PDB file of C-alpha atoms in Angstrom:
ATOM      1  CA  UNK S 200     -81.060 -53.064   9.784  1.00  0.00           C
ATOM      2  CA  UNK S 201     -77.813 -52.546   7.893  1.00  0.00           C
ATOM      3  CA  UNK S 202     -76.312 -49.066   7.822  1.00  0.00           C
ATOM      4  CA  UNK S 203     -76.172 -47.462   4.414  1.00  0.00           C
ATOM      5  CA  UNK S 204     -72.679 -47.153   2.988  1.00  0.00           C
ATOM      6  CA  UNK S 205     -73.019 -45.257  -0.290  1.00  0.00           C
ATOM      7  CA  UNK S 206     -69.726 -46.461  -1.820  1.00  0.00           C
ATOM      8  CA  UNK S 207     -69.943 -50.138  -0.843  1.00  0.00           C
ATOM      9  CA  UNK S 208     -71.591 -52.691  -3.126  1.00  0.00           C
ATOM     10  CA  UNK S 209     -74.997 -53.781  -1.870  1.00  0.00           C
ATOM     11  CA  UNK S 210     -73.876 -57.192  -0.604  1.00  0.00           C
ATOM     12  CA  UNK S 211     -70.840 -55.743   1.157  1.00  0.00           C
ATOM     13  CA  UNK S 212     -73.102 -53.764   3.498  1.00  0.00           C
ATOM     14  CA  UNK S 213     -74.164 -57.074   5.076  1.00  0.00           C
ATOM     15  CA  UNK S 214     -70.663 -58.457   5.704  1.00  0.00           C
ATOM     16  CA  UNK S 215     -70.609 -57.781   9.468  1.00  0.00           C
ATOM     17  CA  UNK S 216     -74.076 -59.214  10.001  1.00  0.00           C
ATOM     18  CA  UNK S 217     -73.223 -62.281   7.901  1.00  0.00           C
ATOM     19  CA  UNK S 218     -70.014 -62.793   9.843  1.00  0.00           C
ATOM     20  CA  UNK S 219     -71.900 -62.827  13.156  1.00  0.00           C
ATOM     21  CA  UNK S 220     -74.454 -65.258  11.717  1.00  0.00           C
ATOM     22  CA  UNK S 221     -71.853 -67.630  10.260  1.00  0.00           C
ATOM     23  CA  UNK S 222     -69.802 -67.620  13.477  1.00  0.00           C
ATOM     24  CA  UNK S 223     -72.810 -69.142  15.198  1.00  0.00           C
ATOM     25  CA  UNK S 224     -73.047 -71.793  12.462  1.00  0.00           C
ATOM     26  CA  UNK S 225     -69.344 -72.656  12.765  1.00  0.00           C
ATOM     27  CA  UNK S 226     -69.325 -72.939  16.565  1.00  0.00           C
ATOM     28  CA  UNK S 227     -67.452 -69.651  16.882  1.00  0.00           C
ATOM     29  CA  UNK S 228     -64.539 -70.501  14.576  1.00  0.00           C
ATOM     30  CA  UNK S 229     -63.575 -67.030  13.280  1.00  0.00           C
ATOM     31  CA  UNK S 230     -61.302 -68.280  10.484  1.00  0.00           C
ATOM     32  CA  UNK S 231     -63.850 -70.669   9.022  1.00  0.00           C
ATOM     33  CA  UNK S 232     -66.568 -68.018   9.370  1.00  0.00           C
ATOM     34  CA  UNK S 233     -64.451 -65.475   7.498  1.00  0.00           C
ATOM     35  CA  UNK S 234     -63.777 -67.995   4.710  1.00  0.00           C
ATOM     36  CA  UNK S 235     -67.495 -68.714   4.341  1.00  0.00           C
ATOM     37  CA  UNK S 236     -68.424 -65.025   4.313  1.00  0.00           C
ATOM     38  CA  UNK S 237     -65.697 -64.354   1.747  1.00  0.00           C
ATOM     39  CA  UNK S 238     -67.092 -67.140  -0.470  1.00  0.00           C
ATOM     40  CA  UNK S 239     -70.596 -65.691  -0.012  1.00  0.00           C
ATOM     41  CA  UNK S 240     -69.366 -62.260  -1.093  1.00  0.00           C
ATOM     42  CA  UNK S 241     -67.680 -63.797  -4.125  1.00  0.00           C
ATOM     43  CA  UNK S 242     -70.915 -65.522  -5.128  1.00  0.00           C
ATOM     44  CA  UNK S 243     -72.836 -62.297  -4.642  1.00  0.00           C
ATOM     45  CA  UNK S 244     -70.331 -60.491  -6.837  1.00  0.00           C
ATOM     46  CA  UNK S 245     -70.586 -63.202  -9.515  1.00  0.00           C
ATOM     47  CA  UNK S 246     -74.388 -63.047  -9.387  1.00  0.00           C
ATOM     48  CA  UNK S 247     -74.558 -59.244  -9.271  1.00  0.00           C
ATOM     49  CA  UNK S 248     -75.586 -58.953 -12.895  1.00  0.00           C
ATOM     50  CA  UNK S 249     -78.260 -61.594 -12.469  1.00  0.00           C
ATOM     51  CA  UNK S 250     -79.679 -59.758  -9.472  1.00  0.00           C
ATOM     52  CA  UNK S 251     -79.146 -56.217 -10.726  1.00  0.00           C
ATOM     53  CA  UNK S 252     -82.664 -56.021 -12.117  1.00  0.00           C
ATOM     54  CA  UNK S 253     -84.225 -57.845  -9.202  1.00  0.00           C
ATOM     55  CA  UNK S 254     -82.515 -55.848  -6.461  1.00  0.00           C
ATOM     56  CA  UNK S 255     -82.001 -52.512  -8.173  1.00  0.00           C
ATOM     57  CA  UNK S 256     -85.107 -50.546  -8.571  1.00  0.00           C
ATOM     58  CA  UNK S 257     -88.026 -52.729  -9.696  1.00  0.00           C
ATOM     59  CA  UNK S 258     -89.342 -52.750  -6.148  1.00  0.00           C
ATOM     60  CA  UNK S 259     -89.080 -50.398  -3.197  1.00  0.00           C
ATOM     61  CA  UNK S 260     -85.503 -50.148  -1.866  1.00  0.00           C
ATOM     62  CA  UNK S 261     -86.193 -51.577   1.612  1.00  0.00           C
ATOM     63  CA  UNK S 262     -87.770 -54.706   0.107  1.00  0.00           C
ATOM     64  CA  UNK S 263     -84.782 -55.071  -2.252  1.00  0.00           C
ATOM     65  CA  UNK S 264     -82.408 -54.914   0.727  1.00  0.00           C
ATOM     66  CA  UNK S 265     -84.446 -57.497   2.619  1.00  0.00           C
ATOM     67  CA  UNK S 266     -84.402 -59.909  -0.342  1.00  0.00           C
ATOM     68  CA  UNK S 267     -80.669 -59.438  -0.861  1.00  0.00           C
ATOM     69  CA  UNK S 268     -79.981 -60.006   2.844  1.00  0.00           C
ATOM     70  CA  UNK S 269     -82.121 -63.155   2.806  1.00  0.00           C
ATOM     71  CA  UNK S 270     -80.320 -64.473  -0.281  1.00  0.00           C
ATOM     72  CA  UNK S 271     -76.915 -63.808   1.294  1.00  0.00           C
ATOM     73  CA  UNK S 272     -77.926 -65.585   4.501  1.00  0.00           C
ATOM     74  CA  UNK S 273     -79.175 -68.628   2.592  1.00  0.00           C
ATOM     75  CA  UNK S 274     -75.954 -68.840   0.575  1.00  0.00           C
ATOM     76  CA  UNK S 275     -73.838 -68.477   3.732  1.00  0.00           C
ATOM     77  CA  UNK S 276     -75.879 -71.123   5.565  1.00  0.00           C
ATOM     78  CA  UNK S 277     -75.553 -73.567   2.673  1.00  0.00           C
ATOM     79  CA  UNK S 278     -71.792 -72.998   2.495  1.00  0.00           C
ATOM     80  CA  UNK S 279     -71.474 -73.557   6.266  1.00  0.00           C
ATOM     81  CA  UNK S 280     -73.466 -76.799   6.068  1.00  0.00           C
ATOM     82  CA  UNK S 281     -71.389 -77.980   3.113  1.00  0.00           C
ATOM     83  CA  UNK S 282     -68.187 -77.284   5.053  1.00  0.00           C
ATOM     84  CA  UNK S 283     -69.553 -79.199   8.035  1.00  0.00           C
ATOM     85  CA  UNK S 284     -70.462 -82.180   5.838  1.00  0.00           C
ATOM     86  CA  UNK S 285     -66.981 -82.182   4.300  1.00  0.00           C
ATOM     87  CA  UNK S 286     -65.406 -82.300   7.754  1.00  0.00           C
ATOM     88  CA  UNK S 287     -67.547 -85.238   8.823  1.00  0.00           C
ATOM     89  CA  UNK S 288     -66.713 -87.347   5.806  1.00  0.00           C
ATOM     90  CA  UNK S 289     -63.714 -89.633   6.018  1.00  0.00           C
ATOM     91  CA  UNK S 290     -61.530 -89.684   2.922  1.00  0.00           C
ATOM     92  CA  UNK S 291     -61.289 -93.151   1.394  1.00  0.00           C
ATOM     93  CA  UNK S 292     -57.502 -93.131   1.442  1.00  0.00           C
ATOM     94  CA  UNK S 293     -57.063 -92.425   5.140  1.00  0.00           C
ATOM     95  CA  UNK S 294     -57.197 -96.098   6.135  1.00  0.00           C
ATOM     96  CA  UNK S 295     -54.711 -98.457   4.516  1.00  0.00           C
ATOM     97  CA  UNK S 296     -56.513-101.027   2.388  1.00  0.00           C
ATOM     98  CA  UNK S 297     -54.798-103.912   4.170  1.00  0.00           C
ATOM     99  CA  UNK S 298     -56.426-102.895   7.445  1.00  0.00           C
ATOM    100  CA  UNK S 299     -59.922-102.695   5.997  1.00  0.00           C
ATOM    101  CA  UNK S 300     -60.217-106.436   5.433  1.00  0.00           C
ATOM    102  CA  UNK S 301     -58.950-107.434   8.877  1.00  0.00           C
ATOM    103  CA  UNK S 302     -61.565-108.240  11.484  1.00  0.00           C
ATOM    104  CA  UNK S 303     -61.221-109.369  15.046  1.00  0.00           C
ATOM    105  CA  UNK S 304     -63.206-112.581  15.278  1.00  0.00           C
ATOM    106  CA  UNK S 305     -63.281-112.708  19.086  1.00  0.00           C
ATOM    107  CA  UNK S 306     -64.616-109.151  19.549  1.00  0.00           C
ATOM    108  CA  UNK S 307     -68.277-108.317  19.940  1.00  0.00           C
ATOM    109  CA  UNK S 308     -69.506-106.271  16.956  1.00  0.00           C
ATOM    110  CA  UNK S 309     -71.173-103.651  19.159  1.00  0.00           C
ATOM    111  CA  UNK S 310     -67.996-103.248  21.201  1.00  0.00           C
ATOM    112  CA  UNK S 311     -65.951-102.904  18.030  1.00  0.00           C
ATOM    113  CA  UNK S 312     -68.258-100.141  16.800  1.00  0.00           C
ATOM    114  CA  UNK S 313     -68.043 -98.290  20.120  1.00  0.00           C
ATOM    115  CA  UNK S 314     -64.239 -98.603  20.071  1.00  0.00           C
ATOM    116  CA  UNK S 315     -64.051 -97.355  16.501  1.00  0.00           C
ATOM    117  CA  UNK S 316     -66.233 -94.327  17.303  1.00  0.00           C
ATOM    118  CA  UNK S 317     -64.154 -93.519  20.389  1.00  0.00           C
ATOM    119  CA  UNK S 318     -60.890 -93.782  18.454  1.00  0.00           C
ATOM    120  CA  UNK S 319     -62.258 -91.723  15.566  1.00  0.00           C
ATOM    121  CA  UNK S 320     -63.324 -88.971  17.965  1.00  0.00           C
ATOM    122  CA  UNK S 321     -59.982 -89.041  19.751  1.00  0.00           C
ATOM    123  CA  UNK S 322     -58.100 -88.795  16.444  1.00  0.00           C
ATOM    124  CA  UNK S 323     -60.370 -85.953  15.326  1.00  0.00           C
ATOM    125  CA  UNK S 324     -59.324 -84.086  18.484  1.00  0.00           C
ATOM    126  CA  UNK S 325     -55.690 -84.138  17.400  1.00  0.00           C
ATOM    127  CA  UNK S 326     -54.238 -81.475  15.171  1.00  0.00           C
ATOM    128  CA  UNK S 327     -53.899 -82.503  11.510  1.00  0.00           C
ATOM    129  CA  UNK S 328     -50.101 -82.408  11.843  1.00  0.00           C
ATOM    130  CA  UNK S 329     -50.087 -84.881  14.742  1.00  0.00           C
ATOM    131  CA  UNK S 330     -52.759 -87.065  13.134  1.00  0.00           C
ATOM    132  CA  UNK S 331     -50.775 -87.308   9.868  1.00  0.00           C
ATOM    133  CA  UNK S 332     -47.700 -88.521  11.710  1.00  0.00           C
ATOM    134  CA  UNK S 333     -49.706 -91.147  13.622  1.00  0.00           C
ATOM    135  CA  UNK S 334     -51.341 -92.411  10.452  1.00  0.00           C
ATOM    136  CA  UNK S 335     -48.000 -92.789   8.679  1.00  0.00           C
ATOM    137  CA  UNK S 336     -46.086 -94.302  11.589  1.00  0.00           C
ATOM    138  CA  UNK S 337     -48.709 -96.523  13.210  1.00  0.00           C
ATOM    139  CA  UNK S 338     -51.333 -97.286  10.573  1.00  0.00           C
ATOM    140  CA  UNK S 339     -49.169 -97.367   7.448  1.00  0.00           C
ATOM    141  CA  UNK S 340     -46.189 -98.792   9.361  1.00  0.00           C
ATOM    142  CA  UNK S 341     -43.728 -96.320   7.834  1.00  0.00           C
ATOM    143  CA  UNK S 342     -40.404 -95.688   9.534  1.00  0.00           C
ATOM    144  CA  UNK S 343     -39.701 -92.274  11.016  1.00  0.00           C
ATOM    145  CA  UNK S 344     -37.325 -91.530   8.156  1.00  0.00           C
ATOM    146  CA  UNK S 345     -39.928 -92.478   5.542  1.00  0.00           C
ATOM    147  CA  UNK S 346     -42.584 -90.449   7.331  1.00  0.00           C
ATOM    148  CA  UNK S 347     -40.270 -87.442   7.509  1.00  0.00           C
ATOM    149  CA  UNK S 348     -39.520 -87.734   3.795  1.00  0.00           C
ATOM    150  CA  UNK S 349     -43.205 -88.174   2.856  1.00  0.00           C
ATOM    151  CA  UNK S 350     -44.373 -85.246   4.984  1.00  0.00           C
ATOM    152  CA  UNK S 351     -41.371 -83.050   4.199  1.00  0.00           C
ATOM    153  CA  UNK S 352     -40.411 -82.500   7.838  1.00  0.00           C
ATOM    154  CA  UNK S 353     -37.300 -83.352   9.897  1.00  0.00           C
ATOM    155  CA  UNK S 354     -37.039 -86.756  11.568  1.00  0.00           C
ATOM    156  CA  UNK S 355     -36.950 -85.190  15.023  1.00  0.00           C
ATOM    157  CA  UNK S 356     -40.236 -83.456  14.291  1.00  0.00           C
ATOM    158  CA  UNK S 357     -41.802 -86.803  13.393  1.00  0.00           C
ATOM    159  CA  UNK S 358     -40.585 -88.234  16.696  1.00  0.00           C
ATOM    160  CA  UNK S 359     -41.891 -85.326  18.792  1.00  0.00           C
ATOM    161  CA  UNK S 360     -45.256 -85.153  17.008  1.00  0.00           C
ATOM    162  CA  UNK S 361     -45.761 -88.892  17.448  1.00  0.00           C
ATOM    163  CA  UNK S 362     -44.849 -88.560  21.136  1.00  0.00           C
ATOM    164  CA  UNK S 363     -47.274 -85.696  21.787  1.00  0.00           C
ATOM    165  CA  UNK S 364     -50.048 -87.302  19.742  1.00  0.00           C
ATOM    166  CA  UNK S 365     -49.731 -90.574  21.643  1.00  0.00           C
ATOM    167  CA  UNK S 366     -49.626 -88.679  24.954  1.00  0.00           C
ATOM    168  CA  UNK S 367     -52.890 -86.953  24.030  1.00  0.00           C
ATOM    169  CA  UNK S 368     -54.470 -90.289  23.123  1.00  0.00           C
ATOM    170  CA  UNK S 369     -53.263 -91.826  26.399  1.00  0.00           C
ATOM    171  CA  UNK S 370     -54.927 -88.999  28.315  1.00  0.00           C
ATOM    172  CA  UNK S 371     -58.094 -89.677  26.337  1.00  0.00           C
ATOM    173  CA  UNK S 372     -57.978 -93.412  27.111  1.00  0.00           C
ATOM    174  CA  UNK S 373     -56.419 -93.920  30.552  1.00  0.00           C
ATOM    175  CA  UNK S 374     -55.289 -97.460  31.409  1.00  0.00           C
ATOM    176  CA  UNK S 375     -57.983 -99.443  33.185  1.00  0.00           C
TER     177      UNK S 375
END
């Protein structure tokens, strides 16, 4: 049960418990968990007036606390699931349109699907900075100078990020 803090708003008393709960939902990512709990607290603050009658005195205080805690946990869970769904979705603009229409005619469809899944997982394992450079240089066929200008980074940084990203992919897919 949450400890009573007389000066904290009702929802704020559950912050630590919510943070532990959301960390489990986000596979232990403390930054994402904190963002989700912060958004939950914001929604509780915005809905405070709506819930003031429901949670402030019409019923016994322990039941009010239980209902508030349940509401906060549901909101936090929904926000965590929404964040997870957003991560899984692939933005439409990530693949150049010219590559979408190309198909290898000599490749088995099942093998192509397995390859695509493996490559997608390997790219997802890269940091966003490395992945952006690979997409620009290898998928969009931009020069290093163009990539540097588009991403707002020095040309040497483009070269090193591409090198380390390709090294990581080579470790993921060793030569047969």
